[in-house]
mmCIF file with all atom_site columns, C-alpha atoms in Angstrom:
data_model
loop_
_atom_site.group_PDB
_atom_site.id
_atom_site.type_symbol
_atom_site.label_atom_id
_atom_site.label_alt_id
_atom_site.label_comp_id
_atom_site.label_asym_id
_atom_site.label_entity_id
_atom_site.label_seq_id
_atom_site.pdbx_PDB_ins_code
_atom_site.Cartn_x
_atom_site.Cartn_y
_atom_site.Cartn_z
_atom_site.occupancy
_atom_site.B_iso_or_equiv
_atom_site.pdbx_formal_charge
_atom_site.auth_seq_id
_atom_site.auth_comp_id
_atom_site.auth_asym_id
_atom_site.auth_atom_id
_atom_site.pdbx_PDB_model_num
ATOM 1   C CA . MET A 1 1   ? -13.927 64.010 -8.105 1.00 0.00 ? 150 MET A CA 1
ATOM 2   C CA . THR A 1 2   ? -14.119 61.188 -5.666 1.00 0.00 ? 151 THR A CA 1
ATOM 3   C CA . SER A 1 3   ? -13.831 57.838 -7.368 1.00 0.00 ? 152 SER A CA 1
ATOM 4   C CA . THR A 1 4   ? -16.893 56.130 -6.594 1.00 0.00 ? 153 THR A CA 1
ATOM 5   C CA . SER A 1 5   ? -15.800 52.017 -4.619 1.00 0.00 ? 154 SER A CA 1
ATOM 6   C CA . PRO A 1 6   ? -18.712 50.086 -6.365 1.00 0.00 ? 155 PRO A CA 1
ATOM 7   C CA . ARG A 1 7   ? -18.901 48.638 -2.697 1.00 0.00 ? 156 ARG A CA 1
ATOM 8   C CA . ALA A 1 8   ? -19.818 52.099 -1.485 1.00 0.00 ? 157 ALA A CA 1
ATOM 9   C CA . LEU A 1 9   ? -23.237 54.442 -1.184 1.00 0.00 ? 158 LEU A CA 1
ATOM 10  C CA . ALA A 1 10  ? -22.998 57.841 -2.036 1.00 0.00 ? 159 ALA A CA 1
ATOM 11  C CA . VAL A 1 11  ? -23.125 59.081 1.351  1.00 0.00 ? 160 VAL A CA 1
ATOM 12  C CA . TYR A 1 12  ? -19.131 60.444 1.217  1.00 0.00 ? 161 TYR A CA 1
ATOM 13  C CA . ASP A 1 13  ? -20.401 64.255 2.461  1.00 0.00 ? 162 ASP A CA 1
ATOM 14  C CA . GLY A 1 14  ? -22.979 64.357 5.528  1.00 0.00 ? 163 GLY A CA 1
ATOM 15  C CA . SER A 1 15  ? -23.128 67.826 5.783  1.00 0.00 ? 164 SER A CA 1
ATOM 16  C CA . GLY A 1 16  ? -25.920 68.193 3.588  1.00 0.00 ? 165 GLY A CA 1
ATOM 17  C CA . ILE A 1 17  ? -28.379 66.095 6.330  1.00 0.00 ? 166 ILE A CA 1
ATOM 18  C CA . ASP A 1 18  ? -27.298 68.310 9.075  1.00 0.00 ? 167 ASP A CA 1
ATOM 19  C CA . GLY A 1 19  ? -24.057 70.333 8.462  1.00 0.00 ? 168 GLY A CA 1
ATOM 20  C CA . GLY A 1 20  ? -26.086 73.182 9.923  1.00 0.00 ? 169 GLY A CA 1
ATOM 21  C CA . LEU A 1 21  ? -26.595 72.044 13.058 1.00 0.00 ? 170 LEU A CA 1
ATOM 22  C CA . TYR A 1 22  ? -22.840 70.390 13.471 1.00 0.00 ? 171 TYR A CA 1
ATOM 23  C CA . SER A 1 23  ? -21.563 73.430 13.200 1.00 0.00 ? 172 SER A CA 1
ATOM 24  C CA . ARG A 1 24  ? -23.990 75.222 15.911 1.00 0.00 ? 173 ARG A CA 1
ATOM 25  C CA . VAL A 1 25  ? -22.935 72.338 17.881 1.00 0.00 ? 174 VAL A CA 1
ATOM 26  C CA . VAL A 1 26  ? -19.389 73.347 17.867 1.00 0.00 ? 175 VAL A CA 1
ATOM 27  C CA . GLY A 1 27  ? -19.612 76.806 17.965 1.00 0.00 ? 176 GLY A CA 1
ATOM 28  C CA . TRP A 1 28  ? -21.532 76.479 21.403 1.00 0.00 ? 177 TRP A CA 1
ATOM 29  C CA . ALA A 1 29  ? -18.253 73.985 22.396 1.00 0.00 ? 178 ALA A CA 1
ATOM 30  C CA . ASP A 1 30  ? -15.914 76.952 21.060 1.00 0.00 ? 179 ASP A CA 1
ATOM 31  C CA . ALA A 1 31  ? -18.049 79.518 23.588 1.00 0.00 ? 180 ALA A CA 1
ATOM 32  C CA . ALA A 1 32  ? -18.482 77.257 26.217 1.00 0.00 ? 181 ALA A CA 1
ATOM 33  C CA . PRO A 1 33  ? -16.713 77.650 29.736 1.00 0.00 ? 182 PRO A CA 1
ATOM 34  C CA . TYR A 1 34  ? -13.450 75.661 29.433 1.00 0.00 ? 183 TYR A CA 1
ATOM 35  C CA . TRP A 1 35  ? -13.828 73.350 32.941 1.00 0.00 ? 184 TRP A CA 1
ATOM 36  C CA . LEU A 1 36  ? -17.352 72.347 30.751 1.00 0.00 ? 185 LEU A CA 1
ATOM 37  C CA . ASP A 1 37  ? -15.470 71.641 27.536 1.00 0.00 ? 186 ASP A CA 1
ATOM 38  C CA . GLN A 1 38  ? -12.524 69.780 29.445 1.00 0.00 ? 187 GLN A CA 1
ATOM 39  C CA . LEU A 1 39  ? -15.494 67.869 31.585 1.00 0.00 ? 188 LEU A CA 1
ATOM 40  C CA . ILE A 1 40  ? -16.877 66.938 27.785 1.00 0.00 ? 189 ILE A CA 1
ATOM 41  C CA . LYS A 1 41  ? -13.581 65.977 26.197 1.00 0.00 ? 190 LYS A CA 1
ATOM 42  C CA . VAL A 1 42  ? -12.978 63.429 29.243 1.00 0.00 ? 191 VAL A CA 1
ATOM 43  C CA . TRP A 1 43  ? -15.818 61.717 29.684 1.00 0.00 ? 192 TRP A CA 1
ATOM 44  C CA . SER A 1 44  ? -15.598 61.400 25.212 1.00 0.00 ? 193 SER A CA 1
ATOM 45  C CA . ALA A 1 45  ? -12.494 59.717 25.689 1.00 0.00 ? 194 ALA A CA 1
ATOM 46  C CA . VAL A 1 46  ? -13.252 57.564 28.458 1.00 0.00 ? 195 VAL A CA 1
ATOM 47  C CA . GLY A 1 47  ? -16.618 57.644 29.496 1.00 0.00 ? 196 GLY A CA 1
ATOM 48  C CA . LEU A 1 48  ? -17.229 54.289 27.508 1.00 0.00 ? 197 LEU A CA 1
ATOM 49  C CA . GLY A 1 49  ? -15.607 52.974 30.592 1.00 0.00 ? 198 GLY A CA 1
ATOM 50  C CA . LEU A 1 50  ? -18.643 53.486 32.462 1.00 0.00 ? 199 LEU A CA 1
ATOM 51  C CA . PHE A 1 51  ? -20.254 50.481 30.875 1.00 0.00 ? 200 PHE A CA 1
ATOM 52  C CA . ALA A 1 52  ? -18.001 48.536 32.127 1.00 0.00 ? 201 ALA A CA 1
ATOM 53  C CA . VAL A 1 53  ? -18.284 48.844 35.540 1.00 0.00 ? 202 VAL A CA 1
ATOM 54  C CA . LEU A 1 54  ? -21.792 49.007 35.157 1.00 0.00 ? 203 LEU A CA 1
ATOM 55  C CA . MET A 1 55  ? -21.205 45.441 33.475 1.00 0.00 ? 204 MET A CA 1
ATOM 56  C CA . VAL A 1 56  ? -19.452 44.097 36.796 1.00 0.00 ? 205 VAL A CA 1
ATOM 57  C CA . LEU A 1 57  ? -22.452 45.470 39.302 1.00 0.00 ? 206 LEU A CA 1
ATOM 58  C CA . ALA A 1 58  ? -24.534 43.927 37.501 1.00 0.00 ? 207 ALA A CA 1
ATOM 59  C CA . TRP A 1 59  ? -23.502 41.031 37.233 1.00 0.00 ? 208 TRP A CA 1
ATOM 60  C CA . TRP A 1 60  ? -22.031 41.491 41.170 1.00 0.00 ? 209 TRP A CA 1
ATOM 61  C CA . ARG A 1 61  ? -26.120 42.008 41.513 1.00 0.00 ? 210 ARG A CA 1
ATOM 62  C CA . ALA A 1 62  ? -27.271 38.833 39.531 1.00 0.00 ? 211 ALA A CA 1
ATOM 63  C CA . ARG A 1 63  ? -25.280 36.793 41.990 1.00 0.00 ? 212 ARG A CA 1
ATOM 64  C CA . GLY A 1 64  ? -28.212 36.404 43.885 1.00 0.00 ? 213 GLY A CA 1
ATOM 65  C CA . ALA A 1 65  ? -30.687 36.536 40.610 1.00 0.00 ? 214 ALA A CA 1
ATOM 66  C CA . GLY A 1 66  ? -32.038 34.216 38.955 1.00 0.00 ? 215 GLY A CA 1
ATOM 67  C CA . ALA A 1 67  ? -30.236 32.220 35.906 1.00 0.00 ? 216 ALA A CA 1
ATOM 68  C CA . SER A 1 68  ? -32.235 33.962 32.821 1.00 0.00 ? 217 SER A CA 1
ATOM 69  C CA . VAL A 1 69  ? -30.569 37.124 34.194 1.00 0.00 ? 218 VAL A CA 1
ATOM 70  C CA . MET A 1 70  ? -26.734 35.998 35.025 1.00 0.00 ? 219 MET A CA 1
ATOM 71  C CA . ALA A 1 71  ? -27.443 34.950 31.376 1.00 0.00 ? 220 ALA A CA 1
ATOM 72  C CA . ARG A 1 72  ? -28.076 38.016 30.495 1.00 0.00 ? 221 ARG A CA 1
ATOM 73  C CA . VAL A 1 73  ? -25.457 39.828 32.488 1.00 0.00 ? 222 VAL A CA 1
ATOM 74  C CA . LEU A 1 74  ? -23.166 37.764 30.959 1.00 0.00 ? 223 LEU A CA 1
ATOM 75  C CA . ALA A 1 75  ? -23.899 38.017 27.300 1.00 0.00 ? 224 ALA A CA 1
ATOM 76  C CA . SER A 1 76  ? -24.114 42.223 27.646 1.00 0.00 ? 225 SER A CA 1
ATOM 77  C CA . PRO A 1 77  ? -19.794 42.502 26.673 1.00 0.00 ? 226 PRO A CA 1
ATOM 78  C CA . LEU A 1 78  ? -20.877 39.950 23.775 1.00 0.00 ? 227 LEU A CA 1
ATOM 79  C CA . ILE A 1 79  ? -23.645 41.619 22.582 1.00 0.00 ? 228 ILE A CA 1
ATOM 80  C CA . VAL A 1 80  ? -21.604 45.093 22.328 1.00 0.00 ? 229 VAL A CA 1
ATOM 81  C CA . VAL A 1 81  ? -18.946 42.933 19.945 1.00 0.00 ? 230 VAL A CA 1
ATOM 82  C CA . VAL A 1 82  ? -21.501 42.400 17.987 1.00 0.00 ? 231 VAL A CA 1
ATOM 83  C CA . ALA A 1 83  ? -22.514 45.712 18.379 1.00 0.00 ? 232 ALA A CA 1
ATOM 84  C CA . TYR A 1 84  ? -19.449 47.111 16.990 1.00 0.00 ? 233 TYR A CA 1
ATOM 85  C CA . VAL A 1 85  ? -19.168 44.607 13.985 1.00 0.00 ? 234 VAL A CA 1
ATOM 86  C CA . VAL A 1 86  ? -21.964 45.682 12.844 1.00 0.00 ? 235 VAL A CA 1
ATOM 87  C CA . ASN A 1 87  ? -21.401 48.981 13.058 1.00 0.00 ? 236 ASN A CA 1
ATOM 88  C CA . SER A 1 88  ? -18.072 48.732 11.761 1.00 0.00 ? 237 SER A CA 1
ATOM 89  C CA . GLY A 1 89  ? -19.931 46.726 8.422  1.00 0.00 ? 238 GLY A CA 1
ATOM 90  C CA . PHE A 1 90  ? -21.891 50.138 8.210  1.00 0.00 ? 239 PHE A CA 1
ATOM 91  C CA . LYS A 1 91  ? -18.604 52.325 8.232  1.00 0.00 ? 240 LYS A CA 1
ATOM 92  C CA . SER A 1 92  ? -16.889 50.793 5.424  1.00 0.00 ? 241 SER A CA 1
ATOM 93  C CA . VAL A 1 93  ? -19.756 50.301 2.891  1.00 0.00 ? 242 VAL A CA 1
ATOM 94  C CA . VAL A 1 94  ? -21.150 54.156 3.522  1.00 0.00 ? 243 VAL A CA 1
ATOM 95  C CA . GLU A 1 95  ? -17.587 55.719 4.425  1.00 0.00 ? 244 GLU A CA 1
ATOM 96  C CA . GLU A 1 96  ? -18.684 59.296 5.256  1.00 0.00 ? 245 GLU A CA 1
ATOM 97  C CA . VAL A 1 97  ? -15.990 61.903 5.905  1.00 0.00 ? 246 VAL A CA 1
ATOM 98  C CA . ARG A 1 98  ? -15.341 62.791 8.977  1.00 0.00 ? 247 ARG A CA 1
ATOM 99  C CA . PRO A 1 99  ? -17.282 66.751 9.721  1.00 0.00 ? 248 PRO A CA 1
ATOM 100 C CA . CYS A 1 100 ? -14.023 68.122 10.501 1.00 0.00 ? 249 CYS A CA 1
ATOM 101 C CA . ALA A 1 101 ? -12.454 67.148 8.066  1.00 0.00 ? 250 ALA A CA 1
ATOM 102 C CA . GLN A 1 102 ? -15.740 67.824 5.380  1.00 0.00 ? 251 GLN A CA 1
ATOM 103 C CA . LEU A 1 103 ? -15.961 71.563 6.455  1.00 0.00 ? 252 LEU A CA 1
ATOM 104 C CA . GLY A 1 104 ? -12.655 72.205 7.178  1.00 0.00 ? 253 GLY A CA 1
ATOM 105 C CA . VAL A 1 105 ? -13.582 73.037 11.014 1.00 0.00 ? 254 VAL A CA 1
ATOM 106 C CA . ARG A 1 106 ? -9.959  73.711 13.124 1.00 0.00 ? 255 ARG A CA 1
ATOM 107 C CA . GLY A 1 107 ? -9.931  73.658 16.430 1.00 0.00 ? 256 GLY A CA 1
ATOM 108 C CA . THR A 1 108 ? -12.022 71.347 17.627 1.00 0.00 ? 257 THR A CA 1
ATOM 109 C CA . LEU A 1 109 ? -12.063 69.654 21.612 1.00 0.00 ? 258 LEU A CA 1
ATOM 110 C CA . GLU A 1 110 ? -10.857 66.315 20.028 1.00 0.00 ? 259 GLU A CA 1
ATOM 111 C CA . ALA A 1 111 ? -8.156  65.775 17.086 1.00 0.00 ? 260 ALA A CA 1
ATOM 112 C CA . CYS A 1 112 ? -10.102 65.047 13.774 1.00 0.00 ? 261 CYS A CA 1
ATOM 113 C CA . PRO A 1 113 ? -9.358  61.315 12.584 1.00 0.00 ? 262 PRO A CA 1
ATOM 114 C CA . GLY A 1 114 ? -7.293  60.835 10.109 1.00 0.00 ? 263 GLY A CA 1
ATOM 115 C CA . ALA A 1 115 ? -8.776  59.749 6.204  1.00 0.00 ? 264 ALA A CA 1
ATOM 116 C CA . GLY A 1 116 ? -9.734  56.204 5.852  1.00 0.00 ? 265 GLY A CA 1
ATOM 117 C CA . ASP A 1 117 ? -11.705 56.776 9.627  1.00 0.00 ? 266 ASP A CA 1
ATOM 118 C CA . TRP A 1 118 ? -15.008 56.995 8.714  1.00 0.00 ? 267 TRP A CA 1
ATOM 119 C CA . SER A 1 119 ? -17.492 58.952 10.596 1.00 0.00 ? 268 SER A CA 1
ATOM 120 C CA . PHE A 1 120 ? -21.241 56.951 9.477  1.00 0.00 ? 269 PHE A CA 1
ATOM 121 C CA . PRO A 1 121 ? -22.305 55.526 12.065 1.00 0.00 ? 270 PRO A CA 1
ATOM 122 C CA . SER A 1 122 ? -20.832 56.457 15.482 1.00 0.00 ? 271 SER A CA 1
ATOM 123 C CA . ASN A 1 123 ? -18.995 53.711 17.319 1.00 0.00 ? 272 ASN A CA 1
ATOM 124 C CA . HIS A 1 124 ? -18.654 55.133 20.404 1.00 0.00 ? 273 HIS A CA 1
ATOM 125 C CA . THR A 1 125 ? -22.419 56.046 20.801 1.00 0.00 ? 274 THR A CA 1
ATOM 126 C CA . VAL A 1 126 ? -23.441 52.413 19.398 1.00 0.00 ? 275 VAL A CA 1
ATOM 127 C CA . ILE A 1 127 ? -21.243 50.674 21.732 1.00 0.00 ? 276 ILE A CA 1
ATOM 128 C CA . ALA A 1 128 ? -23.192 53.040 24.503 1.00 0.00 ? 277 ALA A CA 1
ATOM 129 C CA . PHE A 1 129 ? -26.513 52.156 23.073 1.00 0.00 ? 278 PHE A CA 1
ATOM 130 C CA . ALA A 1 130 ? -25.350 48.453 22.947 1.00 0.00 ? 279 ALA A CA 1
ATOM 131 C CA . ALA A 1 131 ? -24.776 48.021 26.132 1.00 0.00 ? 280 ALA A CA 1
ATOM 132 C CA . ALA A 1 132 ? -27.144 50.625 27.582 1.00 0.00 ? 281 ALA A CA 1
ATOM 133 C CA . THR A 1 133 ? -29.751 47.914 26.162 1.00 0.00 ? 282 THR A CA 1
ATOM 134 C CA . ALA A 1 134 ? -28.235 44.827 27.088 1.00 0.00 ? 283 ALA A CA 1
ATOM 135 C CA . LEU A 1 135 ? -27.840 46.037 30.620 1.00 0.00 ? 284 LEU A CA 1
ATOM 136 C CA . TRP A 1 136 ? -31.930 47.146 30.319 1.00 0.00 ? 285 TRP A CA 1
ATOM 137 C CA . PHE A 1 137 ? -33.185 43.601 30.272 1.00 0.00 ? 286 PHE A CA 1
ATOM 138 C CA . ALA A 1 138 ? -30.550 42.249 32.752 1.00 0.00 ? 287 ALA A CA 1
ATOM 139 C CA . ASP A 1 139 ? -30.685 44.893 36.027 1.00 0.00 ? 288 ASP A CA 1
ATOM 140 C CA . ARG A 1 140 ? -33.261 47.978 35.341 1.00 0.00 ? 289 ARG A CA 1
ATOM 141 C CA . ARG A 1 141 ? -31.668 50.193 37.424 1.00 0.00 ? 290 ARG A CA 1
ATOM 142 C CA . LEU A 1 142 ? -28.573 49.896 36.014 1.00 0.00 ? 291 LEU A CA 1
ATOM 143 C CA . GLY A 1 143 ? -30.082 49.866 32.361 1.00 0.00 ? 292 GLY A CA 1
ATOM 144 C CA . ARG A 1 144 ? -31.254 53.269 33.262 1.00 0.00 ? 293 ARG A CA 1
ATOM 145 C CA . ILE A 1 145 ? -28.012 54.902 34.772 1.00 0.00 ? 294 ILE A CA 1
ATOM 146 C CA . ALA A 1 146 ? -26.633 53.620 31.434 1.00 0.00 ? 295 ALA A CA 1
ATOM 147 C CA . GLY A 1 147 ? -29.029 54.495 29.413 1.00 0.00 ? 296 GLY A CA 1
ATOM 148 C CA . ILE A 1 148 ? -28.399 58.382 30.683 1.00 0.00 ? 297 ILE A CA 1
ATOM 149 C CA . ALA A 1 149 ? -24.959 58.129 30.096 1.00 0.00 ? 298 ALA A CA 1
ATOM 150 C CA . ALA A 1 150 ? -25.386 56.687 26.528 1.00 0.00 ? 299 ALA A CA 1
ATOM 151 C CA . VAL A 1 151 ? -27.229 60.074 25.472 1.00 0.00 ? 300 VAL A CA 1
ATOM 152 C CA . LEU A 1 152 ? -24.401 61.744 27.117 1.00 0.00 ? 301 LEU A CA 1
ATOM 153 C CA . MET A 1 153 ? -21.568 60.010 25.627 1.00 0.00 ? 302 MET A CA 1
ATOM 154 C CA . GLY A 1 154 ? -23.743 60.317 21.915 1.00 0.00 ? 303 GLY A CA 1
ATOM 155 C CA . ALA A 1 155 ? -23.981 64.269 22.548 1.00 0.00 ? 304 ALA A CA 1
ATOM 156 C CA . SER A 1 156 ? -20.529 64.366 23.533 1.00 0.00 ? 305 SER A CA 1
ATOM 157 C CA . ARG A 1 157 ? -19.585 63.383 20.486 1.00 0.00 ? 306 ARG A CA 1
ATOM 158 C CA . VAL A 1 158 ? -20.756 66.007 18.629 1.00 0.00 ? 307 VAL A CA 1
ATOM 159 C CA . TRP A 1 159 ? -19.603 68.561 21.046 1.00 0.00 ? 308 TRP A CA 1
ATOM 160 C CA . VAL A 1 160 ? -15.989 67.605 20.748 1.00 0.00 ? 309 VAL A CA 1
ATOM 161 C CA . GLY A 1 161 ? -16.213 67.505 16.598 1.00 0.00 ? 310 GLY A CA 1
ATOM 162 C CA . VAL A 1 162 ? -15.816 64.473 15.198 1.00 0.00 ? 311 VAL A CA 1
ATOM 163 C CA . HIS A 1 163 ? -19.687 63.216 14.631 1.00 0.00 ? 312 HIS A CA 1
ATOM 164 C CA . TYR A 1 164 ? -22.865 64.599 12.588 1.00 0.00 ? 313 TYR A CA 1
ATOM 165 C CA . PRO A 1 165 ? -25.762 64.492 15.223 1.00 0.00 ? 314 PRO A CA 1
ATOM 166 C CA . HIS A 1 166 ? -27.242 61.698 12.284 1.00 0.00 ? 315 HIS A CA 1
ATOM 167 C CA . ASP A 1 167 ? -24.276 59.752 12.718 1.00 0.00 ? 316 ASP A CA 1
ATOM 168 C CA . VAL A 1 168 ? -25.002 59.922 16.419 1.00 0.00 ? 317 VAL A CA 1
ATOM 169 C CA . LEU A 1 169 ? -28.883 59.051 16.091 1.00 0.00 ? 318 LEU A CA 1
ATOM 170 C CA . VAL A 1 170 ? -27.948 55.893 13.626 1.00 0.00 ? 319 VAL A CA 1
ATOM 171 C CA . GLY A 1 171 ? -25.511 55.297 16.168 1.00 0.00 ? 320 GLY A CA 1
ATOM 172 C CA . ALA A 1 172 ? -27.505 54.845 18.983 1.00 0.00 ? 321 ALA A CA 1
ATOM 173 C CA . ALA A 1 173 ? -30.722 52.966 16.609 1.00 0.00 ? 322 ALA A CA 1
ATOM 174 C CA . VAL A 1 174 ? -28.148 50.382 15.375 1.00 0.00 ? 323 VAL A CA 1
ATOM 175 C CA . GLY A 1 175 ? -27.048 50.004 19.021 1.00 0.00 ? 324 GLY A CA 1
ATOM 176 C CA . VAL A 1 176 ? -30.677 49.435 20.489 1.00 0.00 ? 325 VAL A CA 1
ATOM 177 C CA . LEU A 1 177 ? -32.081 46.610 17.341 1.00 0.00 ? 326 LEU A CA 1
ATOM 178 C CA . VAL A 1 178 ? -28.661 44.849 17.766 1.00 0.00 ? 327 VAL A CA 1
ATOM 179 C CA . ALA A 1 179 ? -28.759 44.388 21.591 1.00 0.00 ? 328 ALA A CA 1
ATOM 180 C CA . ILE A 1 180 ? -32.692 44.127 21.941 1.00 0.00 ? 329 ILE A CA 1
ATOM 181 C CA . PRO A 1 181 ? -32.922 40.659 20.133 1.00 0.00 ? 330 PRO A CA 1
ATOM 182 C CA . LEU A 1 182 ? -29.846 39.183 21.266 1.00 0.00 ? 331 LEU A CA 1
ATOM 183 C CA . ALA A 1 183 ? -30.521 40.431 24.903 1.00 0.00 ? 332 ALA A CA 1
ATOM 184 C CA . LEU A 1 184 ? -34.200 37.984 24.702 1.00 0.00 ? 333 LEU A CA 1
ATOM 185 C CA . ALA A 1 185 ? -32.162 35.562 23.226 1.00 0.00 ? 334 ALA A CA 1
ATOM 186 C CA . ALA A 1 186 ? -29.459 35.017 25.818 1.00 0.00 ? 335 ALA A CA 1
ATOM 187 C CA . GLY A 1 187 ? -32.016 34.833 28.831 1.00 0.00 ? 336 GLY A CA 1
ATOM 188 C CA . ARG A 1 188 ? -32.376 31.054 26.958 1.00 0.00 ? 337 ARG A CA 1
ATOM 189 C CA . ALA A 1 189 ? -29.196 30.355 28.264 1.00 0.00 ? 338 ALA A CA 1
ATOM 190 C CA . ALA A 1 190 ? -30.890 29.605 31.662 1.00 0.00 ? 339 ALA A CA 1
ATOM 191 C CA . PRO A 1 191 ? -30.270 26.185 31.965 1.00 0.00 ? 340 PRO A CA 1
ATOM 192 C CA . LEU A 1 192 ? -26.587 26.347 31.332 1.00 0.00 ? 341 LEU A CA 1
ATOM 193 C CA . VAL A 1 193 ? -26.266 28.592 34.302 1.00 0.00 ? 342 VAL A CA 1
ATOM 194 C CA . ASP A 1 194 ? -27.936 26.271 35.990 1.00 0.00 ? 343 ASP A CA 1
ATOM 195 C CA . ARG A 1 195 ? -25.762 23.751 35.767 1.00 0.00 ? 344 ARG A CA 1
ATOM 196 C CA . ALA A 1 196 ? -22.486 26.267 35.882 1.00 0.00 ? 345 ALA A CA 1
ATOM 197 C CA . ARG A 1 197 ? -23.750 27.289 39.421 1.00 0.00 ? 346 ARG A CA 1
ATOM 198 C CA . ALA A 1 198 ? -24.052 23.671 40.097 1.00 0.00 ? 347 ALA A CA 1
ATOM 199 C CA . GLY A 1 199 ? -19.865 23.584 39.690 1.00 0.00 ? 348 GLY A CA 1
ATOM 200 C CA . ALA A 1 200 ? -16.989 24.635 39.816 1.00 0.00 ? 349 ALA A CA 1
ATOM 201 C CA . LEU A 1 201 ? -17.917 28.436 38.563 1.00 0.00 ? 350 LEU A CA 1
ATOM 202 C CA . ARG A 1 202 ? -20.914 28.522 41.914 1.00 0.00 ? 351 ARG A CA 1
ATOM 203 C CA . PRO A 1 203 ? -18.415 30.990 43.314 1.00 0.00 ? 352 PRO A CA 1
ATOM 204 C CA . LEU A 1 204 ? -17.991 33.507 40.662 1.00 0.00 ? 353 LEU A CA 1
ATOM 205 C CA . LEU A 1 205 ? -22.310 33.299 39.669 1.00 0.00 ? 354 LEU A CA 1
ATOM 206 C CA . GLY A 1 206 ? -23.558 32.830 43.210 1.00 0.00 ? 355 GLY A CA 1
ATOM 207 C CA . ALA A 1 207 ? -26.761 30.742 44.558 1.00 0.00 ? 356 ALA A CA 1
ATOM 208 C CA . GLY A 1 208 ? -29.407 32.531 42.906 1.00 0.00 ? 357 GLY A CA 1
ATOM 209 C CA . ALA A 1 209 ? -32.784 33.366 43.177 1.00 0.00 ? 358 ALA A CA 1
ATOM 210 C CA . VAL A 1 210 ? -33.723 32.480 46.955 1.00 0.00 ? 359 VAL A CA 1
ATOM 211 C CA . ILE A 1 211 ? -37.951 32.215 46.209 1.00 0.00 ? 360 ILE A CA 1
ATOM 212 C CA . THR A 1 212 ? -39.609 33.127 48.919 1.00 0.00 ? 361 THR A CA 1
ATOM 213 C CA . THR A 1 213 ? -43.593 32.934 49.804 1.00 0.00 ? 362 THR A CA 1
ATOM 214 C CA . GLY A 1 214 ? -44.110 36.117 47.164 1.00 0.00 ? 363 GLY A CA 1
ATOM 215 C CA . GLY A 1 215 ? -42.755 34.065 44.556 1.00 0.00 ? 364 GLY A CA 1
ATOM 216 C CA . ALA A 1 216 ? -39.558 36.306 43.996 1.00 0.00 ? 365 ALA A CA 1
ATOM 217 C CA . SER A 1 217 ? -36.558 37.057 45.553 1.00 0.00 ? 366 SER A CA 1
ATOM 218 C CA . PRO A 1 218 ? -35.896 40.813 46.767 1.00 0.00 ? 367 PRO A CA 1
ATOM 219 C CA . LEU A 1 219 ? -33.279 40.951 44.517 1.00 0.00 ? 368 LEU A CA 1
ATOM 220 C CA . GLU A 1 220 ? -35.455 40.190 41.426 1.00 0.00 ? 369 GLU A CA 1
ATOM 221 C CA . ALA A 1 221 ? -38.008 42.480 42.273 1.00 0.00 ? 370 ALA A CA 1
ATOM 222 C CA . GLN A 1 222 ? -35.699 45.302 42.752 1.00 0.00 ? 371 GLN A CA 1
ATOM 223 C CA . ARG A 1 223 ? -34.362 44.809 39.303 1.00 0.00 ? 372 ARG A CA 1
ATOM 224 C CA . ARG A 1 224 ? -37.943 45.371 37.851 1.00 0.00 ? 373 ARG A CA 1
#
């Protein structure tokens, strides 16, 4: 019998929630073409780097946008860190065993993490959805791309065999719910960006939006 930690919830075996769906997805992966499995495996392993690239692109585009836009772009990496920390707290409280270990699945695309590397919620998914949400509030176009990438990241974590579907769904919710208030609050730092743009950081932060007769710069219009 597994000993019960006083700080842990009784969610050690997630197979009763959607273990059948997990097994079905892993079966699809086992029957899929080799090239597809390898593509998903690589994406699952290194795809989070795309969100960093999108943040850099958002910063570049925000150099010609308003101060609130730049403030949200600069805050986006910090928002992701906060979401990760919050999620780590959930993991340490719930302590759910990885599905590949709980169900004894062999030959998953990604090696099954060892004991103590808890499953619920999915860190990859939390990071992806927090980044996508933060980018959405800063730059709609990049936010849409990041949103699609976040969905693909979450799905890939089940496909490679290291997460239950509910790990991914809750991870997406955690990422979004943590990021929304922080992204909204980040816009209030616009005065700090304005002051920084007037000083030595102007080359990095840009000149900001150019006011036109329509009341908004072309870049501001594009991000809506």
